[in-house]
mmCIF file of C-alpha atoms and ligand atoms in Angstrom:
data_model
loop_
_atom_site.group_PDB
_atom_site.id
_atom_site.type_symbol
_atom_site.label_atom_id
_atom_site.label_comp_id
_atom_site.label_asym_id
_atom_site.label_seq_id
_atom_site.Cartn_x
_atom_site.Cartn_y
_atom_site.Cartn_z
ATOM 1 C CA MET D 13 0.000 0.000 0.000
ATOM 2 C CA LYS D 14 1.371 3.429 -0.970
ATOM 3 C CA ARG D 15 1.842 5.978 1.801
ATOM 4 C CA ILE D 16 1.052 9.601 1.002
ATOM 5 C CA LEU D 17 1.861 12.463 3.339
ATOM 6 C CA LEU D 18 -0.711 15.200 2.793
ATOM 7 C CA LEU D 19 0.428 18.598 4.047
ATOM 8 C CA HIS D 20 -2.162 21.368 4.203
ATOM 9 C CA THR D 21 -1.052 24.991 4.091
ATOM 10 C CA GLY D 22 -4.365 26.780 3.462
ATOM 11 C CA GLY D 23 -5.898 28.548 0.462
ATOM 12 C CA THR D 24 -9.354 28.361 -1.091
ATOM 13 C CA ILE D 25 -9.170 24.552 -1.151
ATOM 14 C CA SER D 26 -9.678 24.616 2.621
ATOM 15 C CA MET D 27 -11.935 27.677 2.854
ATOM 16 C CA SER D 28 -15.701 27.940 2.930
ATOM 17 C CA THR D 29 -18.308 30.556 2.125
ATOM 18 C CA ASP D 30 -20.106 32.651 4.733
ATOM 19 C CA GLN D 31 -23.769 31.905 3.966
ATOM 20 C CA THR D 32 -24.911 35.424 4.922
ATOM 21 C CA THR D 33 -22.266 37.636 3.334
ATOM 22 C CA GLY D 34 -20.942 35.327 0.610
ATOM 23 C CA ASP D 35 -17.374 36.109 1.705
ATOM 24 C CA VAL D 36 -14.792 33.334 1.340
ATOM 25 C CA ARG D 37 -12.538 32.755 4.332
ATOM 26 C CA PRO D 38 -10.631 30.035 6.225
ATOM 27 C CA SER D 39 -12.940 27.896 8.392
ATOM 28 C CA SER D 40 -12.139 26.879 11.967
ATOM 29 C CA GLU D 41 -11.699 23.271 10.905
ATOM 30 C CA ASN D 42 -10.058 22.306 7.630
ATOM 31 C CA PRO D 43 -12.965 20.766 5.587
ATOM 32 C CA LEU D 44 -10.485 18.549 3.711
ATOM 33 C CA HIS D 45 -10.138 16.337 6.793
ATOM 34 C CA HIS D 46 -13.596 14.884 6.070
ATOM 35 C CA TYR D 47 -12.641 13.407 2.726
ATOM 36 C CA ARG D 48 -9.990 10.796 3.405
ATOM 37 C CA HIS D 49 -12.313 8.066 2.049
ATOM 38 C CA LEU D 50 -11.780 9.521 -1.436
ATOM 39 C CA PHE D 51 -8.526 7.740 -1.875
ATOM 40 C CA GLY D 52 -9.597 4.088 -1.716
ATOM 41 C CA GLU D 53 -7.812 1.036 -0.339
ATOM 42 C CA ALA D 54 -4.586 1.292 -2.308
ATOM 43 C CA VAL D 55 -3.283 4.232 -0.367
ATOM 44 C CA HIS D 56 -2.734 5.284 3.216
ATOM 45 C CA VAL D 57 -3.028 9.059 3.522
ATOM 46 C CA LYS D 58 -1.580 10.763 6.588
ATOM 47 C CA ALA D 59 -2.751 14.381 6.774
ATOM 48 C CA GLU D 60 -1.197 17.240 8.680
ATOM 49 C CA ASP D 61 -2.046 20.947 8.903
ATOM 50 C CA LEU D 62 1.201 22.866 8.453
ATOM 51 C CA PHE D 63 -0.539 26.238 8.213
ATOM 52 C CA GLN D 64 -3.988 27.585 7.478
ATOM 53 C CA LEU D 65 -2.898 30.587 5.442
ATOM 54 C CA PRO D 66 -4.305 32.322 2.395
ATOM 55 C CA SER D 67 -1.428 32.110 -0.057
ATOM 56 C CA PRO D 68 -0.863 35.902 -0.291
ATOM 57 C CA HIS D 69 0.323 35.470 3.335
ATOM 58 C CA ILE D 70 2.966 32.925 2.328
ATOM 59 C CA THR D 71 6.569 34.181 2.432
ATOM 60 C CA LEU D 72 9.948 32.588 1.942
ATOM 61 C CA LYS D 73 9.807 31.668 5.652
ATOM 62 C CA GLU D 74 6.773 29.403 5.165
ATOM 63 C CA MET D 75 8.263 27.985 1.949
ATOM 64 C CA THR D 76 11.394 27.064 3.884
ATOM 65 C CA ALA D 77 9.262 25.424 6.610
ATOM 66 C CA MET D 78 7.488 23.341 3.944
ATOM 67 C CA LYS D 79 10.846 22.270 2.541
ATOM 68 C CA GLU D 80 12.082 21.274 6.007
ATOM 69 C CA ARG D 81 8.956 19.231 6.716
ATOM 70 C CA ILE D 82 9.262 17.387 3.401
ATOM 71 C CA GLU D 83 12.952 16.703 3.975
ATOM 72 C CA ARG D 84 12.205 15.268 7.421
ATOM 73 C CA ALA D 85 9.565 13.009 5.879
ATOM 74 C CA VAL D 86 11.983 11.809 3.211
ATOM 75 C CA GLU D 87 14.777 11.198 5.715
ATOM 76 C CA ALA D 88 12.479 9.206 8.019
ATOM 77 C CA ASP D 89 10.967 7.317 5.070
ATOM 78 C CA GLU D 90 7.519 8.499 6.178
ATOM 79 C CA ALA D 91 5.927 8.427 2.732
ATOM 80 C CA ASP D 92 6.137 7.251 -0.867
ATOM 81 C CA GLY D 93 4.851 10.584 -2.115
ATOM 82 C CA ILE D 94 4.008 14.043 -0.789
ATOM 83 C CA VAL D 95 0.994 16.210 -1.601
ATOM 84 C CA LEU D 96 0.792 19.835 -0.493
ATOM 85 C CA THR D 97 -2.419 21.825 -0.631
ATOM 86 C CA HIS D 98 -1.789 25.535 -1.119
ATOM 87 C CA GLY D 99 -3.618 28.715 -2.077
ATOM 88 C CA THR D 100 -3.412 29.259 -5.803
ATOM 89 C CA ASP D 101 -2.256 32.897 -5.761
ATOM 90 C CA THR D 102 1.365 32.124 -4.905
ATOM 91 C CA LEU D 103 1.336 28.361 -5.477
ATOM 92 C CA GLU D 104 3.676 28.673 -8.469
ATOM 93 C CA GLU D 105 6.309 30.417 -6.340
ATOM 94 C CA THR D 106 6.260 27.814 -3.573
ATOM 95 C CA ALA D 107 6.332 25.035 -6.176
ATOM 96 C CA TYR D 108 9.403 26.514 -7.871
ATOM 97 C CA PHE D 109 11.154 27.218 -4.557
ATOM 98 C CA LEU D 110 10.690 23.566 -3.571
ATOM 99 C CA ASP D 111 11.693 22.406 -7.037
ATOM 100 C CA LEU D 112 15.040 24.231 -6.805
ATOM 101 C CA THR D 113 15.895 23.453 -3.195
ATOM 102 C CA LEU D 114 14.467 19.994 -2.388
ATOM 103 C CA HIS D 115 16.537 16.918 -2.845
ATOM 104 C CA ALA D 116 13.773 14.315 -2.933
ATOM 105 C CA SER D 117 13.358 11.529 -5.421
ATOM 106 C CA ILE D 118 9.810 10.677 -4.299
ATOM 107 C CA PRO D 119 7.004 12.610 -6.046
ATOM 108 C CA VAL D 120 6.154 16.017 -4.572
ATOM 109 C CA VAL D 121 2.876 17.441 -5.863
ATOM 110 C CA LEU D 122 1.167 20.758 -5.123
ATOM 111 C CA THR D 123 -2.507 21.383 -5.637
ATOM 112 C CA GLY D 124 -5.199 23.882 -4.699
ATOM 113 C CA ALA D 125 -8.665 24.986 -5.723
ATOM 114 C CA MET D 126 -10.335 27.920 -7.372
ATOM 115 C CA ARG D 127 -13.672 27.380 -5.649
ATOM 116 C CA PRO D 128 -14.255 27.011 -1.898
ATOM 117 C CA ALA D 129 -15.051 23.541 -0.559
ATOM 118 C CA ASP D 130 -18.781 24.234 -0.102
ATOM 119 C CA SER D 131 -19.516 25.952 -3.441
ATOM 120 C CA ILE D 132 -21.327 24.478 -6.439
ATOM 121 C CA GLY D 133 -18.813 22.764 -8.726
ATOM 122 C CA ALA D 134 -16.049 22.941 -6.116
ATOM 123 C CA ASP D 135 -12.822 21.746 -7.717
ATOM 124 C CA GLY D 136 -10.843 21.072 -4.534
ATOM 125 C CA LEU D 137 -11.672 17.409 -4.019
ATOM 126 C CA LEU D 138 -11.068 16.510 -7.646
ATOM 127 C CA ASN D 139 -7.724 18.315 -7.569
ATOM 128 C CA LEU D 140 -6.791 16.699 -4.272
ATOM 129 C CA GLN D 141 -7.652 13.245 -5.548
ATOM 130 C CA ALA D 142 -5.743 13.856 -8.795
ATOM 131 C CA ALA D 143 -2.730 15.093 -6.826
ATOM 132 C CA VAL D 144 -2.771 11.939 -4.688
ATOM 133 C CA TRP D 145 -3.043 9.685 -7.754
ATOM 134 C CA THR D 146 -0.112 11.544 -9.288
ATOM 135 C CA ALA D 147 1.993 11.321 -6.113
ATOM 136 C CA MET D 148 1.316 7.550 -6.063
ATOM 137 C CA SER D 149 2.497 7.108 -9.623
ATOM 138 C CA GLU D 150 5.989 5.624 -10.102
ATOM 139 C CA GLU D 151 6.378 7.815 -13.156
ATOM 140 C CA ALA D 152 6.020 11.009 -11.130
ATOM 141 C CA ALA D 153 9.328 10.387 -9.356
ATOM 142 C CA ASP D 154 12.378 12.340 -10.498
ATOM 143 C CA LYS D 155 10.367 14.853 -12.487
ATOM 144 C CA GLY D 156 10.877 17.696 -10.047
ATOM 145 C CA VAL D 157 8.063 19.302 -8.102
ATOM 146 C CA LEU D 158 4.735 18.983 -9.909
ATOM 147 C CA VAL D 159 1.568 21.059 -9.889
ATOM 148 C CA VAL D 160 -1.680 19.168 -10.458
ATOM 149 C CA MET D 161 -4.800 21.232 -11.184
ATOM 150 C CA ASN D 162 -7.822 20.637 -13.388
ATOM 151 C CA GLU D 163 -6.602 17.175 -14.453
ATOM 152 C CA GLU D 164 -3.304 18.499 -15.807
ATOM 153 C CA ILE D 165 0.219 17.904 -14.521
ATOM 154 C CA HIS D 166 2.637 20.813 -14.828
ATOM 155 C CA ALA D 167 6.331 21.178 -14.062
ATOM 156 C CA ALA D 168 6.915 23.744 -11.291
ATOM 157 C CA ARG D 169 9.432 25.728 -13.316
ATOM 158 C CA HIS D 170 7.040 27.113 -15.897
ATOM 159 C CA VAL D 171 3.519 26.759 -14.551
ATOM 160 C CA THR D 172 1.574 29.940 -13.821
ATOM 161 C CA LYS D 173 -1.883 31.053 -12.738
ATOM 162 C CA THR D 174 -3.512 32.657 -15.769
ATOM 163 C CA HIS D 175 -7.102 33.364 -14.749
ATOM 164 C CA THR D 176 -8.490 35.011 -11.620
ATOM 165 C CA THR D 177 -11.430 32.639 -11.157
ATOM 166 C CA ASN D 178 -11.669 29.941 -13.838
ATOM 167 C CA VAL D 179 -10.812 26.372 -12.799
ATOM 168 C CA ALA D 180 -8.632 25.989 -15.926
ATOM 169 C CA THR D 181 -6.317 28.682 -14.613
ATOM 170 C CA PHE D 182 -2.957 26.884 -14.312
ATOM 171 C CA ARG D 183 -1.093 26.824 -17.603
ATOM 172 C CA THR D 184 2.439 26.319 -18.826
ATOM 173 C CA PRO D 185 2.984 28.970 -21.496
ATOM 174 C CA THR D 186 5.153 28.035 -24.485
ATOM 175 C CA PHE D 187 5.821 24.469 -23.284
ATOM 176 C CA GLY D 188 2.469 23.006 -22.152
ATOM 177 C CA PRO D 189 1.680 20.522 -19.349
ATOM 178 C CA ILE D 190 3.918 17.472 -18.931
ATOM 179 C CA GLY D 191 1.029 15.102 -18.286
ATOM 180 C CA ILE D 192 -2.690 14.709 -17.789
ATOM 181 C CA LEU D 193 -5.109 12.702 -15.673
ATOM 182 C CA ALA D 194 -7.851 10.959 -17.590
ATOM 183 C CA LYS D 195 -10.494 8.996 -15.658
ATOM 184 C CA ASN D 196 -8.136 8.662 -12.671
ATOM 185 C CA HIS D 197 -5.224 7.430 -14.801
ATOM 186 C CA VAL D 198 -1.994 9.376 -14.767
ATOM 187 C CA HIS D 199 -0.305 9.895 -18.142
ATOM 188 C CA PHE D 200 3.036 11.630 -18.570
ATOM 189 C CA PHE D 201 4.153 12.590 -22.043
ATOM 190 C CA GLN D 202 7.173 14.806 -21.495
ATOM 191 C CA LYS D 203 9.854 15.700 -18.993
ATOM 192 C CA LEU D 204 12.084 18.729 -18.487
ATOM 193 C CA VAL D 205 15.414 18.322 -20.258
ATOM 194 C CA GLU D 206 17.471 19.082 -17.171
ATOM 195 C CA ARG D 207 16.829 19.642 -13.454
ATOM 196 C CA GLU D 208 18.531 22.048 -11.099
ATOM 197 C CA HIS D 209 19.188 21.687 -7.403
ATOM 198 C CA PHE D 210 20.608 24.260 -5.010
ATOM 199 C CA PRO D 211 21.125 23.005 -1.435
ATOM 200 C CA VAL D 212 19.961 26.131 0.394
ATOM 201 C CA ASP D 213 18.354 26.157 3.843
ATOM 202 C CA THR D 214 17.654 29.815 4.563
ATOM 203 C CA ILE D 215 16.850 32.860 2.473
ATOM 204 C CA ARG D 216 18.321 36.062 3.878
ATOM 205 C CA HIS D 217 18.258 38.427 0.932
ATOM 206 C CA THR D 218 15.866 40.955 -0.568
ATOM 207 C CA VAL D 219 15.038 40.968 -4.262
ATOM 208 C CA PRO D 220 12.244 43.226 -5.549
ATOM 209 C CA LEU D 221 10.481 42.615 -8.851
ATOM 210 C CA LEU D 222 9.564 45.408 -11.278
ATOM 211 C CA LYS D 223 7.563 45.361 -14.478
ATOM 212 C CA ALA D 224 8.635 47.609 -17.369
ATOM 213 C CA TYR D 225 6.129 49.762 -19.250
ATOM 214 C CA ALA D 226 6.096 52.447 -21.938
ATOM 215 C CA GLY D 227 7.410 55.648 -20.373
ATOM 216 C CA MET D 228 8.729 53.863 -17.241
ATOM 217 C CA GLU D 229 10.185 56.452 -14.834
ATOM 218 C CA SER D 230 13.756 56.230 -13.566
ATOM 219 C CA GLN D 231 12.513 57.321 -10.106
ATOM 220 C CA LEU D 232 11.004 53.896 -9.621
ATOM 221 C CA LEU D 233 14.402 52.209 -9.943
ATOM 222 C CA GLU D 234 15.941 54.938 -7.787
ATOM 223 C CA ALA D 235 13.402 54.239 -5.043
ATOM 224 C CA VAL D 236 14.141 50.523 -5.225
ATOM 225 C CA PHE D 237 17.879 51.236 -5.094
ATOM 226 C CA GLN D 238 17.304 53.220 -1.875
ATOM 227 C CA MET D 239 15.776 50.070 -0.333
ATOM 228 C CA LYS D 240 19.299 48.590 -0.454
ATOM 229 C CA PRO D 241 18.189 45.361 -2.112
ATOM 230 C CA ASP D 242 20.574 42.488 -2.871
ATOM 231 C CA GLY D 243 19.432 42.224 -6.483
ATOM 232 C CA LEU D 244 16.620 43.122 -8.836
ATOM 233 C CA VAL D 245 14.385 41.308 -11.310
ATOM 234 C CA ILE D 246 12.737 43.236 -14.138
ATOM 235 C CA GLU D 247 9.995 41.978 -16.403
ATOM 236 C CA ALA D 248 11.254 43.733 -19.520
ATOM 237 C CA LEU D 249 9.474 44.624 -22.754
ATOM 238 C CA GLY D 250 9.206 42.104 -25.589
ATOM 239 C CA ALA D 251 12.319 40.013 -26.158
ATOM 240 C CA GLY D 252 14.102 41.812 -23.283
ATOM 241 C CA ASN D 253 14.340 45.586 -23.780
ATOM 242 C CA LEU D 254 13.938 48.580 -21.471
ATOM 243 C CA PRO D 255 12.999 52.254 -21.919
ATOM 244 C CA PRO D 256 16.222 54.339 -22.138
ATOM 245 C CA ALA D 257 15.056 56.622 -19.297
ATOM 246 C CA VAL D 258 15.743 53.899 -16.704
ATOM 247 C CA LEU D 259 19.289 53.137 -17.877
ATOM 248 C CA PRO D 260 21.210 55.572 -15.615
ATOM 249 C CA SER D 261 19.449 54.146 -12.526
ATOM 250 C CA LEU D 262 19.970 50.609 -13.771
ATOM 251 C CA LYS D 263 23.680 51.342 -14.090
ATOM 252 C CA LYS D 264 23.782 52.155 -10.374
ATOM 253 C CA PHE D 265 22.711 48.610 -9.543
ATOM 254 C CA LEU D 266 25.355 47.122 -11.801
ATOM 255 C CA GLU D 267 28.126 49.443 -10.562
ATOM 256 C CA ASN D 268 27.315 48.329 -7.022
ATOM 257 C CA ASP D 269 27.569 44.650 -8.037
ATOM 258 C CA LEU D 270 23.863 44.080 -7.524
ATOM 259 C CA PRO D 271 22.655 41.402 -9.934
ATOM 260 C CA VAL D 272 19.911 42.562 -12.304
ATOM 261 C CA VAL D 273 17.963 39.708 -13.869
ATOM 262 C CA LEU D 274 15.793 40.284 -16.917
ATOM 263 C CA VAL D 275 12.784 38.259 -18.041
ATOM 264 C CA SER D 276 10.099 39.204 -20.531
ATOM 265 C CA ARG D 277 6.724 40.577 -19.506
ATOM 266 C CA ALA D 278 5.331 38.739 -22.566
ATOM 267 C CA PHE D 279 3.333 35.648 -21.613
ATOM 268 C CA ASN D 280 4.941 33.330 -24.180
ATOM 269 C CA GLY D 281 8.486 32.946 -25.450
ATOM 270 C CA ILE D 282 11.858 33.617 -23.853
ATOM 271 C CA ALA D 283 13.920 36.736 -23.100
ATOM 272 C CA GLN D 284 16.960 37.141 -25.360
ATOM 273 C CA ASP D 285 19.543 39.808 -26.193
ATOM 274 C CA ILE D 286 18.465 40.594 -29.731
ATOM 275 C CA TYR D 287 18.135 44.367 -30.160
ATOM 276 C CA ASP D 288 21.150 46.634 -30.433
ATOM 277 C CA TYR D 289 19.683 50.077 -29.638
ATOM 278 C CA GLU D 290 19.687 52.165 -26.477
ATOM 279 C CA GLY D 291 17.913 50.029 -23.887
ATOM 280 C CA GLY D 292 17.885 47.050 -26.281
ATOM 281 C CA GLY D 293 18.693 43.588 -24.956
ATOM 282 C CA ARG D 294 22.119 43.379 -26.601
ATOM 283 C CA GLN D 295 23.332 46.538 -24.864
ATOM 284 C CA LEU D 296 21.741 45.514 -21.558
ATOM 285 C CA LYS D 297 23.559 42.209 -21.650
ATOM 286 C CA GLN D 298 26.853 43.885 -22.511
ATOM 287 C CA ALA D 299 26.333 46.160 -19.504
ATOM 288 C CA GLY D 300 26.073 43.080 -17.255
ATOM 289 C CA VAL D 301 22.342 42.404 -17.072
ATOM 290 C CA ILE D 302 21.575 38.676 -16.681
ATOM 291 C CA PHE D 303 18.953 37.141 -18.954
ATOM 292 C CA ALA D 304 16.697 34.417 -17.546
ATOM 293 C CA PRO D 305 15.184 32.796 -20.618
ATOM 294 C CA GLY D 306 11.822 31.114 -20.075
ATOM 295 C CA LEU D 307 11.278 32.176 -16.457
ATOM 296 C CA SER D 308 8.488 34.485 -15.298
ATOM 297 C CA GLY D 309 9.310 37.447 -13.047
ATOM 298 C CA PRO D 310 8.181 35.781 -9.780
ATOM 299 C CA LYS D 311 10.104 32.584 -10.646
ATOM 300 C CA ALA D 312 13.284 34.508 -11.565
ATOM 301 C CA ARG D 313 13.003 36.307 -8.210
ATOM 302 C CA ILE D 314 12.785 33.001 -6.321
ATOM 303 C CA LYS D 315 15.815 31.687 -8.212
ATOM 304 C CA LEU D 316 17.865 34.831 -7.602
ATOM 305 C CA LEU D 317 17.046 34.717 -3.876
ATOM 306 C CA ILE D 318 18.288 31.131 -3.772
ATOM 307 C CA LEU D 319 21.425 31.828 -5.836
ATOM 308 C CA LEU D 320 22.347 34.783 -3.643
ATOM 309 C CA GLU D 321 22.752 32.284 -0.782
ATOM 310 C CA GLN D 322 25.382 30.475 -2.832
ATOM 311 C CA THR D 323 27.346 33.001 -4.837
ATOM 312 C CA LYS D 324 27.972 36.685 -5.429
ATOM 313 C CA ASP D 325 30.027 35.957 -8.538
ATOM 314 C CA PRO D 326 28.208 37.561 -11.504
ATOM 315 C CA LYS D 327 29.598 35.049 -14.022
ATOM 316 C CA GLU D 328 28.547 32.058 -11.966
ATOM 317 C CA MET D 329 25.153 33.636 -11.419
ATOM 318 C CA ALA D 330 24.699 34.351 -15.123
ATOM 319 C CA ASN D 331 25.632 30.738 -15.914
ATOM 320 C CA CYS D 332 22.966 29.477 -13.528
ATOM 321 C CA PHE D 333 20.338 31.564 -15.296
ATOM 322 C CA GLU D 334 21.387 31.285 -18.904
HETATM 323 N N1 LIG A 30 -6.670 33.819 -2.600
HETATM 324 C C1 LIG A 30 -6.604 32.385 -2.522
HETATM 325 C C2 LIG A 30 -5.245 31.956 -2.020
HETATM 326 O O1 LIG A 30 -4.313 31.958 -2.780
HETATM 327 C C3 LIG A 30 -6.861 31.817 -3.843
HETATM 328 C C4 LIG A 30 -6.882 30.325 -3.889
HETATM 329 O O2 LIG A 30 -6.450 29.620 -3.023
HETATM 330 O O3 LIG A 30 -7.343 29.826 -4.910
HETATM 331 O O4 LIG A 30 -5.126 31.637 -0.875
#
């Protein structure tokens, strides 16, 4: 019999609706505890409430606590697979943090819900069941941390929430899901080419994330520089370009050896140094900006926070991103 450790951290999947006001909020008791029968005879599910937090309350501290709990479970051979329930707003960040820092060969699967447990068409139980089936699957091992939502299996690195309310919200732009669930059967049809692992236990740095826009003001970068951050991530325009007005402030970061990582604000495709004009990607790269092809802004931020624990060497850092 497979053993699954089910770790709850909060989110809509464990919230209910106030019948008078219609507001959605955490309930005193996690409603998911009533549904253990869903998983049948082939699996023993041990559930534990790690937190009961809406995911906008999740920080790197909670992500690190999740990692520690999973590592303890792996070390003590507590389970054959791990499922985490999590609010969907920041689920992709936790998933990627765990993907980069965990050294676990057993399946680790995150899931959540778009609709509260007591609403019509609630998706939580289906997602939870699908996540457990996936975590039980031999094939799910060694694929990195997975996100299972709406009968699709996504790799943590690229998955993102794309819709505020629709149950088909989690998508992997450009690359697509790596598997699906069909009538309770788990099917994988691709795998990431390479995996990365950074053995990091604590995150002590600060990395803000900015999004570029037409007419972006240099004062914004100046204000961020005054925060004394340890690095910066910018979601740049198109293939990886910035308005010239921000260049003098950007230079300040680089002159102070603060890594600046560039991704594209475009939903599909990858950031590249193509354009050779003022603020164009080619010139940014020559000035020392690091390109993070294929990552979203929030994911690049998580990776930079992790890398900062390991190196301050710009070349090494650039290699890890590019
Ligand atoms: N706001 C909720 C959260 O992230 C959304 C959800 O869980 O779906 O906690």
